[in-house]
PDB file of N, CA, C and O in Angstrom:
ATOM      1  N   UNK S   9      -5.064   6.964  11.839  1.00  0.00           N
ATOM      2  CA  UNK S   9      -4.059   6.523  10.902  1.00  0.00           C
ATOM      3  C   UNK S   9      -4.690   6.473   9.517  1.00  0.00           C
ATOM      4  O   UNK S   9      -5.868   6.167   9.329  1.00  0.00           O
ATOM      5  N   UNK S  10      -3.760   6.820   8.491  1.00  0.00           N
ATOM      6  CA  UNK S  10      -4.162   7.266   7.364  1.00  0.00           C
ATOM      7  C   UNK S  10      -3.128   6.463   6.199  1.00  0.00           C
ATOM      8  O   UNK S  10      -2.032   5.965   6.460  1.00  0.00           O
ATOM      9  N   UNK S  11      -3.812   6.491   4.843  1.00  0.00           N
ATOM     10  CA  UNK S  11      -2.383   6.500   4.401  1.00  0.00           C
ATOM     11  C   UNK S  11      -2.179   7.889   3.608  1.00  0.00           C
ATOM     12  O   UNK S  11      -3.024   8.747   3.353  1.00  0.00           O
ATOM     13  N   UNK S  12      -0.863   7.855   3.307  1.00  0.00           N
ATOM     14  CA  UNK S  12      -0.479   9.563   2.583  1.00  0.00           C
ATOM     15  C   UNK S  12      -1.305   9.374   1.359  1.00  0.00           C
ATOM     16  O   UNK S  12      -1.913   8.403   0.908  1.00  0.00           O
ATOM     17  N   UNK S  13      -1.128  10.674   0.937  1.00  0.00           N
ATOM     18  CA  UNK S  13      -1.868  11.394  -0.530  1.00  0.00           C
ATOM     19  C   UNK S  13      -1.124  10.043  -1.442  1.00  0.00           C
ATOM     20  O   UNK S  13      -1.885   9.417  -2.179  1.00  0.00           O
ATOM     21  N   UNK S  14       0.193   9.660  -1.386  1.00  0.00           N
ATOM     22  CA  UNK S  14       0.666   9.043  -2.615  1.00  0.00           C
ATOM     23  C   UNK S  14       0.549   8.052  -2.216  1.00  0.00           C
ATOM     24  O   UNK S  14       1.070   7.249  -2.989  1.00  0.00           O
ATOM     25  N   UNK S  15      -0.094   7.345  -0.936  1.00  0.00           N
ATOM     26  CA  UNK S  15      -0.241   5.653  -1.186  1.00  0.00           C
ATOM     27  C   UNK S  15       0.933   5.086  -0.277  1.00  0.00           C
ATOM     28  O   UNK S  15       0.608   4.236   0.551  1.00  0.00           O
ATOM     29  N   UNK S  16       2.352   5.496  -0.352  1.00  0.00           N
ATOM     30  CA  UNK S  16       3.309   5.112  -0.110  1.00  0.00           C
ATOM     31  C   UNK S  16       3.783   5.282   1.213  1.00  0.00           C
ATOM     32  O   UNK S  16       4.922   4.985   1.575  1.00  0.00           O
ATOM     33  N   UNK S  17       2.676   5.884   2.111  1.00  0.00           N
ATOM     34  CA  UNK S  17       3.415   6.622   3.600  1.00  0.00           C
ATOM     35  C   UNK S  17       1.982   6.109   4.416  1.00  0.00           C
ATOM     36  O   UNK S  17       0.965   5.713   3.846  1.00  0.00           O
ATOM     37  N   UNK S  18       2.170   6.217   5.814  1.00  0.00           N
ATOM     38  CA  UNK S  18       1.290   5.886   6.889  1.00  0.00           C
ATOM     39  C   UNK S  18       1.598   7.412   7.959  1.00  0.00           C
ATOM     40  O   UNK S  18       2.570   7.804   8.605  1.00  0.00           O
ATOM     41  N   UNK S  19      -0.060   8.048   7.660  1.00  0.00           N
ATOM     42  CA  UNK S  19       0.349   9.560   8.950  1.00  0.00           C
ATOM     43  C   UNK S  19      -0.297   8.883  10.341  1.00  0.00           C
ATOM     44  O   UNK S  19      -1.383   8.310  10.267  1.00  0.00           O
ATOM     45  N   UNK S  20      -0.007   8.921  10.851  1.00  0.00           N
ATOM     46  CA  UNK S  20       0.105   9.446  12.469  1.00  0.00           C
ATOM     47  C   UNK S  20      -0.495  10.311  13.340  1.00  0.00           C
ATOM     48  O   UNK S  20       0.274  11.180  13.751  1.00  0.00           O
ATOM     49  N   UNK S  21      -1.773  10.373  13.819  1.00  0.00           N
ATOM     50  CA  UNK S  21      -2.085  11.609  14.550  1.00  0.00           C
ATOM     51  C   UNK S  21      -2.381  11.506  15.960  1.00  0.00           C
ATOM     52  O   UNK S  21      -3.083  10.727  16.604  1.00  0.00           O
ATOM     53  N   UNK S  22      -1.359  12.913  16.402  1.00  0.00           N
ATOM     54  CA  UNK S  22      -1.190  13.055  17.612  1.00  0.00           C
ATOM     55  C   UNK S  22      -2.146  14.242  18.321  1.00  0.00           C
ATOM     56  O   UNK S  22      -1.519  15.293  18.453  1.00  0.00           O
ATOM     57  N   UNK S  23      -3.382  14.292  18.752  1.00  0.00           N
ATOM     58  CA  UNK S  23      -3.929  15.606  19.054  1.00  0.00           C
ATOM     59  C   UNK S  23      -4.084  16.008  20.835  1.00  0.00           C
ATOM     60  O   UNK S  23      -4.707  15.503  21.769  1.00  0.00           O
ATOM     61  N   UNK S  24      -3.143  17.196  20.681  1.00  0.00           N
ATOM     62  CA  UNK S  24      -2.335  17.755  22.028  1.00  0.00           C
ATOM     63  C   UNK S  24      -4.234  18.843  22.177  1.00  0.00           C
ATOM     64  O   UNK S  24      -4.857  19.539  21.375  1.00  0.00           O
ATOM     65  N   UNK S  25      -4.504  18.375  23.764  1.00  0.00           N
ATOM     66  CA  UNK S  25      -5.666  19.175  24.061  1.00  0.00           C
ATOM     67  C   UNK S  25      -5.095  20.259  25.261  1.00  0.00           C
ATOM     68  O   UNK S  25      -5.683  21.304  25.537  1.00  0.00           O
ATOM     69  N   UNK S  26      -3.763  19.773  25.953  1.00  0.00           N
ATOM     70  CA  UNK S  26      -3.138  19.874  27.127  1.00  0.00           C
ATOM     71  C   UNK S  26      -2.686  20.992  26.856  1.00  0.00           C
ATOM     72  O   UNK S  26      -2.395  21.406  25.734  1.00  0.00           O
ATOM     73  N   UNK S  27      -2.530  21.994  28.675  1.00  0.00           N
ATOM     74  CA  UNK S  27      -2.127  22.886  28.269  1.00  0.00           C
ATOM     75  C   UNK S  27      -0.496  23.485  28.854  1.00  0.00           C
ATOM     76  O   UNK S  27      -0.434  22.364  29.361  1.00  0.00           O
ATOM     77  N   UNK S  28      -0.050  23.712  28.987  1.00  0.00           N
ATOM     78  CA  UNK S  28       1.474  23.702  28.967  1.00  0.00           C
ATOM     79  C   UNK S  28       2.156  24.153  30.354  1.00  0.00           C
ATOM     80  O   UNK S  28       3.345  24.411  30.540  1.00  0.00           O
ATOM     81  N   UNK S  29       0.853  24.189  31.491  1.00  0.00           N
ATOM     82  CA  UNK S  29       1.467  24.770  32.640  1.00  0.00           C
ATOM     83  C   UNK S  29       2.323  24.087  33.424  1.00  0.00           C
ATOM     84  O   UNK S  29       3.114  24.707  34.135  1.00  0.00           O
ATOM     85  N   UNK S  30       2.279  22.352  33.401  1.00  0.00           N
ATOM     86  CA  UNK S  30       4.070  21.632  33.528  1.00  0.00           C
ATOM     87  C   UNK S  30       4.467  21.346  32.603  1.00  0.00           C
ATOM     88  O   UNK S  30       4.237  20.217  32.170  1.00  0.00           O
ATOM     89  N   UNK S  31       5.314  22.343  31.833  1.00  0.00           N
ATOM     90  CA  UNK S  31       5.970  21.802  30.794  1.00  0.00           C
ATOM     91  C   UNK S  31       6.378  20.974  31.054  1.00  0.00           C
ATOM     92  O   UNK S  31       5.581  20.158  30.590  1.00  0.00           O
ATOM     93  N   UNK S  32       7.377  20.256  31.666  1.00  0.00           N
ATOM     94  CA  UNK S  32       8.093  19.209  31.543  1.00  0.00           C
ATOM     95  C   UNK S  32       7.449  17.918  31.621  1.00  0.00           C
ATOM     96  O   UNK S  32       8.038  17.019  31.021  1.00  0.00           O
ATOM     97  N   UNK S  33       6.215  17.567  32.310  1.00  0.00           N
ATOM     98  CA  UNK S  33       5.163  17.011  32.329  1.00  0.00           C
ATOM     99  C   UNK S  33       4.532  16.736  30.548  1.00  0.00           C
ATOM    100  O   UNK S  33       4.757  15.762  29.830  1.00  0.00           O
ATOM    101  N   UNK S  34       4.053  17.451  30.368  1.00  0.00           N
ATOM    102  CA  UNK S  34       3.235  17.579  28.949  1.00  0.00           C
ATOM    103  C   UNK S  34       4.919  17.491  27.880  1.00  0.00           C
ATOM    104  O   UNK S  34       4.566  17.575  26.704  1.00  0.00           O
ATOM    105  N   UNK S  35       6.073  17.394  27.941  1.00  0.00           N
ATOM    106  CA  UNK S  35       6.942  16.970  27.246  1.00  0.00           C
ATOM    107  C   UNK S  35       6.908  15.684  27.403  1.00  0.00           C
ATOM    108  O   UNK S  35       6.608  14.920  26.485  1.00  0.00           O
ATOM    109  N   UNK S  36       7.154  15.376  28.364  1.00  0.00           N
ATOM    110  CA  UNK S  36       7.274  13.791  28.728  1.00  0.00           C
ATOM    111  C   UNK S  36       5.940  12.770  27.865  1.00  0.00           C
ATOM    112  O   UNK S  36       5.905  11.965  26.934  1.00  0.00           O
ATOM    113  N   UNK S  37       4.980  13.382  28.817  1.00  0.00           N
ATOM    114  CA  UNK S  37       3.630  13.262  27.978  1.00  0.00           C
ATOM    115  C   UNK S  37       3.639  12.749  26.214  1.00  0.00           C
ATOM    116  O   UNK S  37       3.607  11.695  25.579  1.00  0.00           O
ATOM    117  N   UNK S  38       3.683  13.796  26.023  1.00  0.00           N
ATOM    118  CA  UNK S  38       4.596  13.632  24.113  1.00  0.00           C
ATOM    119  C   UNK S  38       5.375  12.791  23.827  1.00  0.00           C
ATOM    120  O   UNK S  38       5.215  11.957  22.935  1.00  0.00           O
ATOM    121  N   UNK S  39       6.443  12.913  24.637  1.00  0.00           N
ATOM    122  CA  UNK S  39       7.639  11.699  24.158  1.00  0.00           C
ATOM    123  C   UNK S  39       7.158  10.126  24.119  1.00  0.00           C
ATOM    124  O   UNK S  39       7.470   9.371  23.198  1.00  0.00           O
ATOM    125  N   UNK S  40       6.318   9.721  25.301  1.00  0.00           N
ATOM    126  CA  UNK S  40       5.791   8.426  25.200  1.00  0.00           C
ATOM    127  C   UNK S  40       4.891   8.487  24.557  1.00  0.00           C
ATOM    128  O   UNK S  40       4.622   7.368  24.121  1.00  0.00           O
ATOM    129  N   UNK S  41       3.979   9.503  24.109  1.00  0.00           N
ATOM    130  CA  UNK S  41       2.904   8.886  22.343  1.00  0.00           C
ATOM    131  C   UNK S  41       3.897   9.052  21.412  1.00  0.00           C
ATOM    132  O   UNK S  41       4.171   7.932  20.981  1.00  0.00           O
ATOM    133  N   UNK S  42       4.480   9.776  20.961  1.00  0.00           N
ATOM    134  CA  UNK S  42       5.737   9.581  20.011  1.00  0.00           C
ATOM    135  C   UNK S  42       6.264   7.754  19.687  1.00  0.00           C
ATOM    136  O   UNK S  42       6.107   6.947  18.771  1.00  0.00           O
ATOM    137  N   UNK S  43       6.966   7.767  21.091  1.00  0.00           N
ATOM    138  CA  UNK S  43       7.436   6.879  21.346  1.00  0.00           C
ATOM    139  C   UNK S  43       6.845   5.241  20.835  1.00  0.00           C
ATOM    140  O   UNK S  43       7.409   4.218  20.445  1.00  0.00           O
ATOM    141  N   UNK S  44       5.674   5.569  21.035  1.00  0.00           N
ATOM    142  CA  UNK S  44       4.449   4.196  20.716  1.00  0.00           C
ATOM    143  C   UNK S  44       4.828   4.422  19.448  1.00  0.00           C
ATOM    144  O   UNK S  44       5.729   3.657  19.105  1.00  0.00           O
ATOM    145  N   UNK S  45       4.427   5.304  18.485  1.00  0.00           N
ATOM    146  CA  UNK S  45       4.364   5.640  17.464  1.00  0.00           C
ATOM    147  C   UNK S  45       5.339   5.155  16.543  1.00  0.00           C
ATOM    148  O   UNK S  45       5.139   4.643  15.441  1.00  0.00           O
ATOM    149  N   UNK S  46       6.309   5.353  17.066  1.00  0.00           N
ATOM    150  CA  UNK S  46       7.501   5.224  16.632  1.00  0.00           C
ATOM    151  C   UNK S  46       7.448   3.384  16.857  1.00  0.00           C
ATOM    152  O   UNK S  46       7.519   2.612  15.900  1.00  0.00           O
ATOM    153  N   UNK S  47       7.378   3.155  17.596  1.00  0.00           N
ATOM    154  CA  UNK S  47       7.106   1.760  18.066  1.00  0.00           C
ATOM    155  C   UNK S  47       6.431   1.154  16.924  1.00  0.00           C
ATOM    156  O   UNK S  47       7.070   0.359  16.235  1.00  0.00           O
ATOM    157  N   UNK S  48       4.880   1.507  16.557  1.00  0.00           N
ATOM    158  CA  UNK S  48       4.167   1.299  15.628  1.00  0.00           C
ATOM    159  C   UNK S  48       4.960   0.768  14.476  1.00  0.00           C
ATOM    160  O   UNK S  48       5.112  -0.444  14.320  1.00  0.00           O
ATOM    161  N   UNK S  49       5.434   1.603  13.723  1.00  0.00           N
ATOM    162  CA  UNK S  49       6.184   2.292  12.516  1.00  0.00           C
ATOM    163  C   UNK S  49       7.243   1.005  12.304  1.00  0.00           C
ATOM    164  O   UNK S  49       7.405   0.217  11.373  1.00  0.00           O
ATOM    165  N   UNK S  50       7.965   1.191  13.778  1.00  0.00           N
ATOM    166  CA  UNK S  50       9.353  -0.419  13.439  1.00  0.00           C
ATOM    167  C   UNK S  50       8.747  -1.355  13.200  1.00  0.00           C
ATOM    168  O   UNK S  50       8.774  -1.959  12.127  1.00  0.00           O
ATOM    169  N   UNK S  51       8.159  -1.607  14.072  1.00  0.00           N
ATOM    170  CA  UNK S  51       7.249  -3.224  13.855  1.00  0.00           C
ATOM    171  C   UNK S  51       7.018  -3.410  12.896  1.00  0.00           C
ATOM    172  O   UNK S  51       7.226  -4.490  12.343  1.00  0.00           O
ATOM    173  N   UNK S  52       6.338  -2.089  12.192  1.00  0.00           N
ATOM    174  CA  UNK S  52       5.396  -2.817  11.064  1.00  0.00           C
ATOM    175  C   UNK S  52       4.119  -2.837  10.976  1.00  0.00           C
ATOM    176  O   UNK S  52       3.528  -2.961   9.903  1.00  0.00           O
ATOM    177  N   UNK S  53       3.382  -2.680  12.450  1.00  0.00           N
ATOM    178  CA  UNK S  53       2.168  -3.112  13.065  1.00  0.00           C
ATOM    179  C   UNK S  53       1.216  -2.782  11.548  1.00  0.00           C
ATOM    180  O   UNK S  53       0.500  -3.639  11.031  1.00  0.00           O
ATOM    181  N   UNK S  54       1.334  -1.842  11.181  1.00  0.00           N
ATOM    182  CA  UNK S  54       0.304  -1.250  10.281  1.00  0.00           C
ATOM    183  C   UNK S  54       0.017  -2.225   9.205  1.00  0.00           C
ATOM    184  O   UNK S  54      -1.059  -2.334   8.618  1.00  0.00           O
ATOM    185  N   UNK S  55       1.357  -3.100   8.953  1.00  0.00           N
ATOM    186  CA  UNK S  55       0.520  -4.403   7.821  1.00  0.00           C
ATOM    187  C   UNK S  55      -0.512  -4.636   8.131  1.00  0.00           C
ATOM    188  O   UNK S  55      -1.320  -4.667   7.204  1.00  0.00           O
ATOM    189  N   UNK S  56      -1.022  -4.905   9.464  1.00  0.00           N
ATOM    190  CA  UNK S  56      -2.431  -5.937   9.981  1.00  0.00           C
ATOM    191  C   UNK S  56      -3.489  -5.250   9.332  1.00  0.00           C
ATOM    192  O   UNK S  56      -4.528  -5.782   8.941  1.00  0.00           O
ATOM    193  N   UNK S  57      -3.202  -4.103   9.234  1.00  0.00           N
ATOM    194  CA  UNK S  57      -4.446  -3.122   8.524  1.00  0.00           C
ATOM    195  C   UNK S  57      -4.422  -3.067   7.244  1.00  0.00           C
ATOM    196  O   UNK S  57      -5.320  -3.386   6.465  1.00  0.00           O
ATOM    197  N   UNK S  58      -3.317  -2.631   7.004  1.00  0.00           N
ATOM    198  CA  UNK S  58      -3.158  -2.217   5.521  1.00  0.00           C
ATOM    199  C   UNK S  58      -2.638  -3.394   4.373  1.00  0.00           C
ATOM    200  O   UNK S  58      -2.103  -3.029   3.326  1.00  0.00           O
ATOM    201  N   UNK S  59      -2.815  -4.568   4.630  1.00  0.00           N
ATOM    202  CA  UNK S  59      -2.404  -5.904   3.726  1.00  0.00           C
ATOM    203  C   UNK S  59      -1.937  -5.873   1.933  1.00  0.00           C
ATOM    204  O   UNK S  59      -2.667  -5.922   0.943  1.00  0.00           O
ATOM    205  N   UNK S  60      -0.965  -5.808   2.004  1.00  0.00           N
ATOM    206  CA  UNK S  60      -0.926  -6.008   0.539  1.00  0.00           C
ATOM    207  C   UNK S  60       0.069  -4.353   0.282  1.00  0.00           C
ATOM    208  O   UNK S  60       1.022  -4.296  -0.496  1.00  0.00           O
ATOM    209  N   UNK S  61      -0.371  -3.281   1.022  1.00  0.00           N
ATOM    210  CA  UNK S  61       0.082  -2.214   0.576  1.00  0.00           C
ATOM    211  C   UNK S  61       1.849  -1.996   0.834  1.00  0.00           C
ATOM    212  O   UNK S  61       2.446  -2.046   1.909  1.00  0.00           O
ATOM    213  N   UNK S  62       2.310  -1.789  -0.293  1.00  0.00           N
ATOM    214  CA  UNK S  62       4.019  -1.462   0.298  1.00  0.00           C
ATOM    215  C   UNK S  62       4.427  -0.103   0.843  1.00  0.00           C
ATOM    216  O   UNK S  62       4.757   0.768   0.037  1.00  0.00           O
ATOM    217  N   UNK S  63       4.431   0.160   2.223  1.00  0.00           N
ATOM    218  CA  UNK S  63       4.676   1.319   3.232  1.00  0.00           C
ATOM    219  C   UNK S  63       6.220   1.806   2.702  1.00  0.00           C
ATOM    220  O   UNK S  63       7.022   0.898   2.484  1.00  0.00           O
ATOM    221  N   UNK S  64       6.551   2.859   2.543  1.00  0.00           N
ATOM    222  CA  UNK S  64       7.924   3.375   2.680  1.00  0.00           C
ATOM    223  C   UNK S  64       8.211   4.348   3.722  1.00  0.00           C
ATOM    224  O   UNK S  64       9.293   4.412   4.307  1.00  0.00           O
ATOM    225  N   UNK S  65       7.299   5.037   3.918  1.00  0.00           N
ATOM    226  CA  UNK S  65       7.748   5.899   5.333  1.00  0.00           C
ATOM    227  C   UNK S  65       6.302   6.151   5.731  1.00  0.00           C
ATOM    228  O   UNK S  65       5.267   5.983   5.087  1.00  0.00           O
ATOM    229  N   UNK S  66       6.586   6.770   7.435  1.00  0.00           N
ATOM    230  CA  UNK S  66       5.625   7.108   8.235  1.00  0.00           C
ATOM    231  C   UNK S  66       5.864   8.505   9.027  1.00  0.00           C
ATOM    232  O   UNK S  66       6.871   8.785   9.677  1.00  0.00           O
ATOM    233  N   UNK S  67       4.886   9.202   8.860  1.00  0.00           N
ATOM    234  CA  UNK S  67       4.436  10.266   9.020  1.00  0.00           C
ATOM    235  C   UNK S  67       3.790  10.816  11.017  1.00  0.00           C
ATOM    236  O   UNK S  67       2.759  10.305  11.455  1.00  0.00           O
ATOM    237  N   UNK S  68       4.337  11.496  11.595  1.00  0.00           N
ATOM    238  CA  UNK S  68       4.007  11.511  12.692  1.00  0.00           C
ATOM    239  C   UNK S  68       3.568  13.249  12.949  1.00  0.00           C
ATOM    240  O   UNK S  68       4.359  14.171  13.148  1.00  0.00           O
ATOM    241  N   UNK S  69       1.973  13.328  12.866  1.00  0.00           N
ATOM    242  CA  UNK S  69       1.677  14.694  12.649  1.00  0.00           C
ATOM    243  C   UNK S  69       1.418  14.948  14.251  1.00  0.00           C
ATOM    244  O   UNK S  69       1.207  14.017  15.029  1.00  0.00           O
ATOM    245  N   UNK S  70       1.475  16.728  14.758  1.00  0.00           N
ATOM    246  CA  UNK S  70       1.266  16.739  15.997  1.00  0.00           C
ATOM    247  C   UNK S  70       0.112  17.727  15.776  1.00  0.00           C
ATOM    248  O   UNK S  70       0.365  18.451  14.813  1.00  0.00           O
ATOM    249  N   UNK S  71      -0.615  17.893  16.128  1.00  0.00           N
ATOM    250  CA  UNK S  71      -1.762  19.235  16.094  1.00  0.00           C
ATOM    251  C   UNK S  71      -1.956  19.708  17.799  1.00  0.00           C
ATOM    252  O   UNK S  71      -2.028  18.870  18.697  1.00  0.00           O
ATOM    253  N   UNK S  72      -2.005  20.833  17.973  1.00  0.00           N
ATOM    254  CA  UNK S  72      -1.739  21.510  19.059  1.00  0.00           C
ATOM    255  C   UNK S  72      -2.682  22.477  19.224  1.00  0.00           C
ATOM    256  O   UNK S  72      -2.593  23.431  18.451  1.00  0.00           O
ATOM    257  N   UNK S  73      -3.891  22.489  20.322  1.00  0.00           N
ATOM    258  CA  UNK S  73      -4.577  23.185  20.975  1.00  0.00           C
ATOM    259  C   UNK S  73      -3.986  24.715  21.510  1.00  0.00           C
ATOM    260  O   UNK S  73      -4.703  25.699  21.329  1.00  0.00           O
ATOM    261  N   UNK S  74      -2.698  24.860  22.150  1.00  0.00           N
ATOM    262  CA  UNK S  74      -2.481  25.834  22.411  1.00  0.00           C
ATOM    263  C   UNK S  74      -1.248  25.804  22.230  1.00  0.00           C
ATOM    264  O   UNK S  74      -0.684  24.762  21.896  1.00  0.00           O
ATOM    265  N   UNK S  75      -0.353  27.399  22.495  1.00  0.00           N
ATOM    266  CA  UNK S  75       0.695  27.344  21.829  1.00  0.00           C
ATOM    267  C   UNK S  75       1.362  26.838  22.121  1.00  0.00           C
ATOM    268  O   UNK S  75       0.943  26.346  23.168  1.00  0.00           O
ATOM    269  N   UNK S  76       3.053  26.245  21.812  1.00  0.00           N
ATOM    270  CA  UNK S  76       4.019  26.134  22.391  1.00  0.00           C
ATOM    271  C   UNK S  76       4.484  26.751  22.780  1.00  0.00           C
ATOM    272  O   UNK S  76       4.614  27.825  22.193  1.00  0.00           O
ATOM    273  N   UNK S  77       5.103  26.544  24.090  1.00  0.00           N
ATOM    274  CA  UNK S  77       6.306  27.135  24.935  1.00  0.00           C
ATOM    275  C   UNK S  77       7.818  26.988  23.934  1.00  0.00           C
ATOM    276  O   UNK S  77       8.062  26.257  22.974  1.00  0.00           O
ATOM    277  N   UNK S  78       8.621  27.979  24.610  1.00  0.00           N
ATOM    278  CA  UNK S  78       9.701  28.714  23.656  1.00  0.00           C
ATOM    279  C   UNK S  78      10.436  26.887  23.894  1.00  0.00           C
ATOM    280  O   UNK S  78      10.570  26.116  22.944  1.00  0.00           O
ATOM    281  N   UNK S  79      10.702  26.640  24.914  1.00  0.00           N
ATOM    282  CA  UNK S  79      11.467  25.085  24.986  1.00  0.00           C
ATOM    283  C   UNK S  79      11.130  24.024  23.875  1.00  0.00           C
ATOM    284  O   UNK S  79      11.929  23.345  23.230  1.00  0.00           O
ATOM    285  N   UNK S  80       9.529  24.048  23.793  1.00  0.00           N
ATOM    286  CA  UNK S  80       8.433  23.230  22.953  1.00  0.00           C
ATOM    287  C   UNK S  80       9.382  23.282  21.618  1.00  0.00           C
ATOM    288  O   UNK S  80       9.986  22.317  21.151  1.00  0.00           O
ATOM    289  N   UNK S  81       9.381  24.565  21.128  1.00  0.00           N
ATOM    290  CA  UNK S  81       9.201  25.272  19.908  1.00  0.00           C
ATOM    291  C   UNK S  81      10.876  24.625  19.380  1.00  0.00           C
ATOM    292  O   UNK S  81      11.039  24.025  18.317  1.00  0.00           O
ATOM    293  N   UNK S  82      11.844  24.876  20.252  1.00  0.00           N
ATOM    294  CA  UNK S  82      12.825  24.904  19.721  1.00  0.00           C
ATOM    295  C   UNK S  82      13.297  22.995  19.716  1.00  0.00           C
ATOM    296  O   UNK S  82      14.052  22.462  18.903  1.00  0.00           O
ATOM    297  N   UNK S  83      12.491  22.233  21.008  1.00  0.00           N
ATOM    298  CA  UNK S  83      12.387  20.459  20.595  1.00  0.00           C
ATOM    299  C   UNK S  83      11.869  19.872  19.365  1.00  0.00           C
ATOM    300  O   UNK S  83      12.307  18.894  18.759  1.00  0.00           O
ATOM    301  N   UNK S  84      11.110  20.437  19.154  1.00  0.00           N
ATOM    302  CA  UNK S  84      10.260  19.636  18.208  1.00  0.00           C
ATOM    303  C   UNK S  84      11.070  20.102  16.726  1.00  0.00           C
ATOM    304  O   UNK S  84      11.384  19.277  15.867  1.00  0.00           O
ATOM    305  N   UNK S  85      11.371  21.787  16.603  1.00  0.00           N
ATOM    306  CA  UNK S  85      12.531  21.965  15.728  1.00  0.00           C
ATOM    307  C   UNK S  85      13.682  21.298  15.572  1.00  0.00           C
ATOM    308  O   UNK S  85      13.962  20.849  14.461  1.00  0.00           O
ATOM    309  N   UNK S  86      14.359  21.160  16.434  1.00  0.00           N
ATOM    310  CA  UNK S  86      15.598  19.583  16.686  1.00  0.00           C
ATOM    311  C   UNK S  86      14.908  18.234  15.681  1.00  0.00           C
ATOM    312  O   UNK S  86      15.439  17.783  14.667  1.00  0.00           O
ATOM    313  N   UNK S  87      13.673  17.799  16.258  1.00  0.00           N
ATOM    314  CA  UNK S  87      13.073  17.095  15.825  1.00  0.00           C
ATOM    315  C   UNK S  87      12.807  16.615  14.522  1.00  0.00           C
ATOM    316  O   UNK S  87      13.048  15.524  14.004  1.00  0.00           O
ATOM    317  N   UNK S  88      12.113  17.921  13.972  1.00  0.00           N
ATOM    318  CA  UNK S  88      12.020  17.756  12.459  1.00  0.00           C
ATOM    319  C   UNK S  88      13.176  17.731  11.532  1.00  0.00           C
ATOM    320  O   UNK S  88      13.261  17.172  10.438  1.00  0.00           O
ATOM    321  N   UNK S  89      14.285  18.634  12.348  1.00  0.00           N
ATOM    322  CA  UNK S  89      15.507  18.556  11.245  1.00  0.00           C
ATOM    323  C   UNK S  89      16.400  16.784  11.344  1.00  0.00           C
ATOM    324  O   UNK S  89      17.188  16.319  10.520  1.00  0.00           O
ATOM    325  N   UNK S  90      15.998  16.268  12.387  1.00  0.00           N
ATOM    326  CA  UNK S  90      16.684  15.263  12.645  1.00  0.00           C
ATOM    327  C   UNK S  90      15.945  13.840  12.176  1.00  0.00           C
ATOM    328  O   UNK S  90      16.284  12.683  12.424  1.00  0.00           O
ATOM    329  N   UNK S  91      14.800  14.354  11.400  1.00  0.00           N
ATOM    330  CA  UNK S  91      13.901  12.876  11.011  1.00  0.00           C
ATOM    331  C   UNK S  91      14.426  12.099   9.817  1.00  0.00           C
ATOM    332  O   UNK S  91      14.942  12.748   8.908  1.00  0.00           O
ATOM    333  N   UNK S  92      14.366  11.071   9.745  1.00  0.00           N
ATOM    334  CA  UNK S  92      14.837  10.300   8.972  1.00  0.00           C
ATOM    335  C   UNK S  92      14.025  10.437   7.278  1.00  0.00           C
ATOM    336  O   UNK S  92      14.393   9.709   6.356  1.00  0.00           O
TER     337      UNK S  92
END
């Protein structure tokens, strides 16, 4: 956990080592670190660290070892268009 270039954001890193032979497995997988994440983010949790700083948004990066599957590709697209 980081904060953004401008001070104003908290990133997120998610690093995928897994490789995609149950997809649906390694989706699921994702959805519950997401999920924490996301968890993180409502709470707030990140004051305990960051004291004093005023957060406006949070950042949830994924970095990926190998490629996505065509299913992958087109969730996580849903995803990004649908972020707040």
């Amino acid at each position: 956990m980081i904060l953004s270039y401008d001070k104003n954001g908290i990133v997120l890193l998610i690093t995928d080592h897994v490789d995609w032979s149950d997809e649906y497995q390694h989706l699921v997988m994702l959805q519950e670190k997401i999920n924490v994440y996301i968890t993180f983010l409502e709470q707030k949790q990140y004051e305990k660290i960051y004291k004093g700083e005023e957060i406006e948004y949070g950042v949830i990066e994924i970095h990926f070892l190998h490629n996505l599957t065509v299913n992958a590709k087109k969730i996580f697209t849903i995803s990004s268009k649908s972020s707040c």
